Coordinates of C-alpha atoms in Angstrom, one line a residue:
M1241 CA 144.2 79.1 125.8
Q1242 CA 146.2 79.9 122.6
G1243 CA 148.9 77.4 121.9
L1244 CA 152.3 78.8 122.8
A1245 CA 155.3 77.5 120.9
A1246 CA 157.8 79.6 122.8
T1247 CA 158.4 83.0 124.3
E1248 CA 161.3 85.3 124.0
V1249 CA 162.1 87.6 126.9
L1250 CA 164.0 90.8 126.2
P1251 CA 165.0 93.3 128.9
L1252 CA 163.9 96.8 127.8
K1253 CA 166.4 99.6 127.8
M1254 CA 165.8 102.2 130.5
N1255 CA 164.2 104.6 128.1
T1256 CA 162.0 102.9 125.5
A1257 CA 159.4 104.2 123.0
L1258 CA 156.6 101.9 121.9
T1259 CA 155.5 102.9 118.4
N1260 CA 153.3 102.0 115.4
I1261 CA 150.4 101.0 117.7
K1262 CA 146.7 101.4 118.0
L1263 CA 146.6 102.7 121.6
I1264 CA 143.7 101.6 123.7
S1265 CA 143.2 103.4 127.0
N1266 CA 140.4 104.8 129.1
G1267 CA 137.7 104.0 126.6
S1268 CA 139.3 105.3 123.4
I1269 CA 141.5 104.1 120.5
T1270 CA 144.2 106.4 119.2
E1271 CA 146.7 106.1 116.4
G1272 CA 149.9 108.0 115.8
K1273 CA 151.0 108.0 119.4
A1274 CA 154.1 106.6 121.1
V1275 CA 154.2 105.4 124.7
L1276 CA 157.4 106.3 126.5
I1277 CA 158.6 103.9 129.2
S1278 CA 161.3 104.4 131.7
G1279 CA 162.1 101.3 133.8
R1280 CA 158.7 100.0 135.0
K1281 CA 156.7 103.1 134.5
I1282 CA 155.0 105.0 131.7
I1283 CA 156.5 108.5 131.6
D1284 CA 154.5 110.0 128.7
V1285 CA 152.2 109.4 125.8
I1286 CA 153.2 111.7 122.9
D1287 CA 152.9 112.0 119.1
E1288 CA 155.2 109.6 117.3
T1289 CA 156.8 112.6 115.6
A1290 CA 157.9 114.0 119.0
I1291 CA 159.9 111.1 120.4
P1292 CA 163.0 112.7 122.1
G1293 CA 166.5 111.5 121.5
G1294 CA 168.0 108.7 123.5
F1295 CA 164.9 106.4 123.4
D1296 CA 165.1 102.9 122.0
I1297 CA 162.3 102.4 119.5
K1298 CA 160.1 99.4 119.5
D1299 CA 157.8 99.0 116.5
F1300 CA 154.7 96.9 117.0
N1301 CA 153.5 96.7 113.4
G1302 CA 150.2 98.4 113.8
N1303 CA 148.9 96.1 116.5
Y1304 CA 146.8 97.1 119.4
L1305 CA 148.5 98.1 122.7
A1306 CA 146.4 98.1 125.8
P1307 CA 146.8 98.0 129.6
G1308 CA 147.6 94.5 130.9
L1309 CA 144.4 92.7 131.8
I1310 CA 143.4 92.0 135.4
D1311 CA 141.4 88.8 136.4
L1312 CA 140.0 89.0 139.9
Q1313 CA 138.6 85.5 139.9
V1314 CA 140.5 82.5 138.5
Y1315 CA 141.2 79.1 140.1
G1316 CA 144.0 77.5 138.2
S1317 CA 145.8 76.8 134.9
G1318 CA 147.7 74.2 133.0
G1319 CA 146.4 71.2 134.9
K1320 CA 147.1 72.7 138.3
L1321 CA 144.1 73.8 140.4
F1322 CA 144.8 76.3 143.2
S1323 CA 141.4 75.9 144.7
G1324 CA 141.9 72.1 144.9
N1325 CA 145.5 71.6 145.8
P1326 CA 147.0 75.0 146.6
S1327 CA 150.7 75.6 146.6
T1328 CA 153.3 78.1 145.5
D1329 CA 154.0 75.9 142.5
V1330 CA 150.4 76.3 141.3
L1331 CA 150.6 80.0 141.7
R1332 CA 153.9 80.1 139.7
Q1333 CA 152.2 78.0 136.9
M1334 CA 149.2 80.4 136.9
E1335 CA 151.5 83.5 136.8
D1336 CA 153.6 82.2 133.9
D1337 CA 150.6 81.1 131.9
F1338 CA 148.7 84.3 132.4
I1339 CA 151.7 86.5 131.3
K1340 CA 151.5 84.6 128.0
Q1341 CA 147.8 85.5 127.7
G1342 CA 148.4 89.2 128.4
T1343 CA 147.0 89.1 131.9
T1344 CA 149.3 91.1 134.1
G1345 CA 147.3 90.9 137.4
F1346 CA 145.2 88.2 139.1
F1347 CA 143.5 87.2 142.3
A1348 CA 144.0 83.5 142.8
T1349 CA 140.7 82.1 144.0
P1350 CA 140.3 79.3 146.6
A1351 CA 136.7 78.1 146.5
T1352 CA 134.6 76.5 149.2
N1353 CA 136.6 73.7 150.7
S1354 CA 137.8 72.3 154.0
T1355 CA 139.5 74.6 156.6
D1356 CA 142.8 72.8 155.9
V1357 CA 142.7 73.5 152.2
I1358 CA 141.7 77.1 152.6
E1359 CA 144.4 77.7 155.2
R1360 CA 147.0 76.0 152.8
A1361 CA 145.8 78.4 150.1
I1362 CA 146.3 81.4 152.5
D1363 CA 149.8 80.1 153.4
A1364 CA 150.7 79.6 149.8
G1365 CA 149.6 83.1 148.8
R1366 CA 151.5 84.7 151.7
E1367 CA 154.7 82.8 150.8
F1368 CA 154.4 83.3 147.0
R1369 CA 153.9 87.0 147.3
N1370 CA 157.6 87.6 147.7
Q1371 CA 158.4 85.3 144.8
S1372 CA 155.9 86.7 142.3
K1373 CA 156.8 88.5 139.1
G1374 CA 154.2 91.1 140.0
V1375 CA 151.3 89.4 138.4
F1376 CA 149.9 87.6 141.5
L1377 CA 148.0 90.4 143.4
G1378 CA 146.5 88.4 146.2
L1379 CA 143.6 86.0 147.1
H1380 CA 139.9 86.1 146.4
V1381 CA 138.4 83.7 148.8
E1382 CA 135.1 82.5 147.4
G1383 CA 133.2 80.7 150.1
P1384 CA 132.7 78.8 152.3
Y1385 CA 130.4 81.4 153.8
I1386 CA 127.8 81.2 151.1
N1387 CA 124.2 80.1 150.8
A1388 CA 123.8 76.4 150.3
K1389 CA 120.6 77.1 148.3
R1390 CA 122.7 78.8 145.7
K1391 CA 125.8 76.6 146.0
G1392 CA 126.3 75.9 142.3
A1393 CA 129.3 73.5 142.1
H1394 CA 130.5 74.3 145.6
P1395 CA 130.5 71.2 147.9
E1396 CA 127.7 71.6 150.4
E1397 CA 129.4 69.7 153.1
Y1398 CA 131.9 72.6 153.5
I1399 CA 129.4 75.5 153.3
K1400 CA 129.0 77.2 156.7
K1401 CA 128.2 80.5 158.4
A1402 CA 131.2 82.7 159.2
T1403 CA 132.4 83.2 162.7
L1404 CA 134.4 86.3 163.7
A1405 CA 137.0 84.1 165.3
E1406 CA 137.7 82.1 162.1
V1407 CA 137.6 85.1 159.8
T1408 CA 140.0 87.0 162.1
S1409 CA 142.3 84.0 162.1
W1410 CA 142.3 83.7 158.3
V1411 CA 142.9 87.4 157.7
G1412 CA 145.7 87.4 160.3
R1413 CA 147.3 84.3 158.8
G1414 CA 147.3 85.9 155.4
E1415 CA 149.2 89.0 156.5
G1416 CA 147.4 91.1 153.9
V1417 CA 147.2 88.6 151.1
I1418 CA 143.4 88.2 151.3
K1419 CA 142.1 91.0 149.1
M1420 CA 138.5 89.9 148.4
M1421 CA 135.9 87.6 149.8
T1422 CA 132.7 86.3 148.2
I1423 CA 130.1 85.6 150.8
A1424 CA 126.3 85.4 151.2
P1425 CA 125.8 88.6 153.2
E1426 CA 122.3 87.8 154.2
L1427 CA 123.5 84.9 156.4
Q1428 CA 126.4 86.7 158.1
D1429 CA 126.5 88.6 161.4
D1430 CA 127.2 92.4 161.2
E1431 CA 130.4 91.9 163.2
V1432 CA 131.9 89.8 160.4
I1433 CA 130.9 92.3 157.7
D1434 CA 132.2 95.2 159.8
Y1435 CA 135.5 93.4 160.4
L1436 CA 136.2 92.6 156.8
F1437 CA 135.2 96.1 155.7
N1438 CA 137.5 97.7 158.3
Q1439 CA 140.4 95.4 157.1
G1440 CA 140.0 96.9 153.6
I1441 CA 138.9 93.5 152.1
I1442 CA 136.5 93.8 149.2
I1443 CA 133.2 92.1 150.3
S1444 CA 131.4 90.7 147.3
S1445 CA 127.9 89.1 147.4
G1446 CA 127.9 85.8 145.6
H1447 CA 126.1 82.4 145.9
S1448 CA 123.5 84.4 147.7
D1449 CA 119.7 84.0 148.0
A1450 CA 119.1 87.5 149.2
T1451 CA 115.8 89.2 148.7
Y1452 CA 115.5 92.5 146.9
E1453 CA 115.2 94.3 150.2
Q1454 CA 118.1 92.5 151.8
A1455 CA 120.4 93.1 148.8
T1456 CA 119.4 96.7 148.5
A1457 CA 120.4 97.3 152.2
F1458 CA 123.7 95.6 152.0
F1459 CA 124.8 97.1 148.7
K1460 CA 124.0 100.5 150.3
G1461 CA 126.3 99.6 153.1
K1462 CA 129.6 97.8 153.2
V1463 CA 129.2 95.2 150.4
K1464 CA 130.8 96.9 147.4
A1465 CA 130.7 94.1 144.8
A1466 CA 128.7 91.3 143.4
T1467 CA 130.2 88.0 142.1
H1468 CA 129.4 86.6 138.6
L1469 CA 126.2 88.3 137.6
Y1470 CA 123.2 86.0 137.1
N1471 CA 125.1 82.9 138.2
A1472 CA 124.3 81.3 141.6
M1473 CA 121.6 83.9 142.4
P1474 CA 117.8 83.8 142.1
Q1475 CA 116.3 84.7 138.8
M1476 CA 114.2 87.9 138.6
H1477 CA 110.5 87.3 139.3
H1478 CA 107.7 89.9 138.9
R1479 CA 106.5 89.4 142.6
E1480 CA 109.9 88.5 144.2
P1481 CA 112.4 90.5 142.3
G1482 CA 115.5 89.2 144.2
I1483 CA 119.1 90.3 144.1
I1484 CA 119.5 91.1 140.4
P1485 CA 117.3 94.3 140.3
A1486 CA 119.0 95.4 143.5
I1487 CA 122.4 95.0 141.7
F1488 CA 121.1 97.0 138.7
E1489 CA 119.8 99.8 140.9
Q1490 CA 122.6 100.1 143.5
K1491 CA 125.3 99.4 140.9
P1492 CA 128.1 97.8 143.0
Y1493 CA 131.1 96.7 141.0
T1494 CA 129.9 93.4 139.4
S1495 CA 131.8 90.6 137.7
I1496 CA 130.5 88.6 134.8
V1497 CA 131.8 85.5 132.9
P1498 CA 131.6 86.4 129.2
D1499 CA 131.8 83.0 127.6
G1500 CA 128.3 82.7 126.3
I1501 CA 127.8 79.6 128.5
H1502 CA 127.7 80.9 132.0
V1503 CA 125.8 83.9 130.7
S1504 CA 124.1 84.3 127.2
Y1505 CA 125.3 87.2 125.2
P1506 CA 121.9 89.1 125.2
M1507 CA 122.1 88.9 129.0
L1508 CA 125.7 90.2 128.9
A1509 CA 124.5 93.1 126.9
L1510 CA 121.6 93.8 129.3
G1511 CA 124.1 93.7 132.3
K1512 CA 126.3 96.2 130.4
R1513 CA 123.4 98.6 129.7
E1514 CA 122.3 98.5 133.4
L1515 CA 125.7 98.7 135.1
G1516 CA 127.9 100.7 132.7
D1517 CA 131.3 101.2 134.1
K1518 CA 130.6 99.0 137.1
L1519 CA 130.5 95.7 135.1
F1520 CA 133.8 94.0 134.8
L1521 CA 135.1 90.7 133.3
I1522 CA 136.4 87.7 135.1
T1523 CA 137.4 84.4 133.5
D1524 CA 136.1 82.2 136.4
A1525 CA 138.6 79.8 134.7
V1526 CA 139.5 76.4 136.1
T1527 CA 141.5 73.5 134.7
E1528 CA 140.9 69.8 134.4
T1529 CA 142.1 67.8 137.4
T1530 CA 141.5 64.6 139.3
E1531 CA 142.9 65.9 142.6
G1532 CA 141.1 67.1 145.7
T1533 CA 137.5 68.1 146.2
H1534 CA 137.1 70.2 143.0
Q1535 CA 137.6 67.7 140.2
H1536 CA 136.7 69.6 137.0
K1537 CA 136.1 67.9 133.7
L1538 CA 136.3 69.6 130.4
N1539 CA 133.0 69.6 128.6
G1540 CA 133.7 71.1 125.2
D1541 CA 134.3 74.7 125.9
H1542 CA 133.6 74.8 129.6
Y1543 CA 134.1 72.7 132.7
I1544 CA 131.6 70.7 134.8
M1545 CA 131.7 69.0 138.2
N1546 CA 129.1 66.5 139.3
G1547 CA 127.0 67.4 136.3
T1548 CA 127.0 71.2 137.2
I1549 CA 128.8 73.9 135.2
S1550 CA 131.8 74.7 137.4
G1551 CA 134.1 77.0 135.5
S1552 CA 135.1 78.5 132.2
A1553 CA 137.9 77.8 129.7
L1554 CA 138.3 81.5 129.0
T1555 CA 141.3 83.7 128.9
M1556 CA 140.7 87.4 129.7
L1557 CA 141.5 88.4 126.1
K1558 CA 139.0 85.8 124.8
G1559 CA 136.5 87.4 127.1
V1560 CA 137.2 90.8 125.6
A1561 CA 136.8 89.3 122.1
N1562 CA 133.4 87.8 123.1
C1563 CA 132.2 91.2 124.3
V1564 CA 133.1 92.8 121.0
N1565 CA 132.0 90.0 118.7
Y1566 CA 128.8 88.9 120.4
G1567 CA 127.9 91.4 123.1
G1568 CA 127.8 94.6 121.1
I1569 CA 130.4 96.3 123.3
A1570 CA 133.1 98.5 121.7
L1571 CA 136.6 97.2 121.9
A1572 CA 138.0 100.1 124.0
E1573 CA 135.2 99.7 126.5
A1574 CA 135.7 95.9 126.6
I1575 CA 139.3 96.5 127.5
N1576 CA 138.1 98.8 130.3
M1577 CA 136.0 96.0 131.6
A1578 CA 139.1 93.7 131.6
S1579 CA 141.6 96.2 133.1
L1580 CA 140.4 99.6 134.3
Y1581 CA 137.3 98.6 136.2
P1582 CA 138.8 95.7 138.1
A1583 CA 141.8 97.9 138.9
Q1584 CA 139.4 100.5 140.3
L1585 CA 137.6 97.9 142.5
A1586 CA 140.9 96.5 143.8
S1587 CA 142.3 100.0 144.4
L1588 CA 145.2 99.4 142.0
T1589 CA 145.7 103.1 141.3
T1590 CA 148.6 102.7 138.9
K1591 CA 147.0 100.0 136.7
G1592 CA 144.3 99.9 134.0
K1593 CA 145.4 102.8 131.9
I1594 CA 148.2 103.8 129.5
E1595 CA 149.0 107.2 131.1
T1596 CA 151.9 109.0 132.7
G1597 CA 152.7 107.5 136.0
F1598 CA 151.0 104.2 135.5
D1599 CA 152.7 100.9 135.5
A1600 CA 154.2 99.8 132.2
D1601 CA 152.3 96.5 132.3
V1602 CA 151.1 96.3 128.7
L1603 CA 149.4 93.8 126.3
I1604 CA 150.0 93.9 122.6
F1605 CA 147.5 91.9 120.5
N1606 CA 146.4 91.7 116.9
D1607 CA 143.1 92.1 115.2
K1608 CA 142.4 88.4 115.7
F1609 CA 142.6 88.9 119.4
T1610 CA 145.9 86.9 119.6
P1611 CA 148.4 88.1 122.1
V1612 CA 151.6 89.2 120.4
A1613 CA 153.6 90.4 123.4
T1614 CA 153.4 91.4 127.0
I1615 CA 155.5 94.1 128.7
L1616 CA 155.9 93.5 132.4
Q1617 CA 158.4 94.8 135.0
G1618 CA 160.7 96.3 132.4
E1619 CA 160.8 93.2 130.1
L1620 CA 159.3 92.6 126.7
I1621 CA 157.9 89.1 126.4
K1622 CA 157.2 88.1 122.8
H1623 CA 154.7 85.3 122.2
N1624 CA 155.1 83.0 119.3
Q1625 CA 151.7 81.4 118.6
T1626 CA 151.2 77.9 117.3
N1627 CA 147.6 78.6 116.3

């Protein structure tokens, strides 16, 4: 994460024009435009020469302006790990840190753990929802219903098969805060899959050992996503193709960790060629901690646990930069992967674009991929970087 000396929060006037920008939205970069904001909404995108009277002008010095970034899988920040010791204080820390990074939406992710810890995470998410600044969007529960053969850094003693009774209890307990679940679909009963699907929860295949045939079948059905492409899944084999070719063929929304460590950049480029607008970025980011089951240790530019790679040290904007600098992906498309496509998967219909009627949740960054400011909920948050 960039060092942050301070932030300055300025309430925007009801009618504000954002000017002198390189506007990134929906796969294109445009200059000479102004974004008109009224309250918390974008009301128009017009030529700078056509700004109507009565608008307060904000000049952003030729920097990039993009939709706020959306991270659908992140575990903690700033020394506080939600997946290890969940609380509303951890969610508040995550939200405040992510705003400074230009991330304006996230799913907090409790990973495989004891029933008590997962239920504490659900309770914390439900409680924090009413305290949030609008950046916390819900929970992505990753495990414990995964395949132990592909456990990665998940503790095997907590991995189990789902029961309808427990899943129903957790969903009810959350009162709508559970938005996404990563499971190994090949091990679960149809009644569990049906229930989650009917509740509108995104079912994502992850930490799965599914065969090509199994994966093809469930991606054609109610499993609409895949978690961290290539990681915690069988490698492709010429006689046993496995889940990866099924992902490439069926094209569910698929996340990837673009740090060059979880996935090499040539494989990032391959995934992009195969999946197009269904490949989206996650940070999979953790934080160093000595509490609880998940005790991550920083190992250079990533984290390990029990000798296994366990999480990234990415921010979403750093992930965008990596896509551009090392993955051969155009900047506007990399922004789509970090904003529009996750918004589409999560049915966030007013996020991910700079267009009339969309939320005025905006990231301004410079050509070094340093966040300059974030606009959120009618406020301009300026970031003064220390490095």
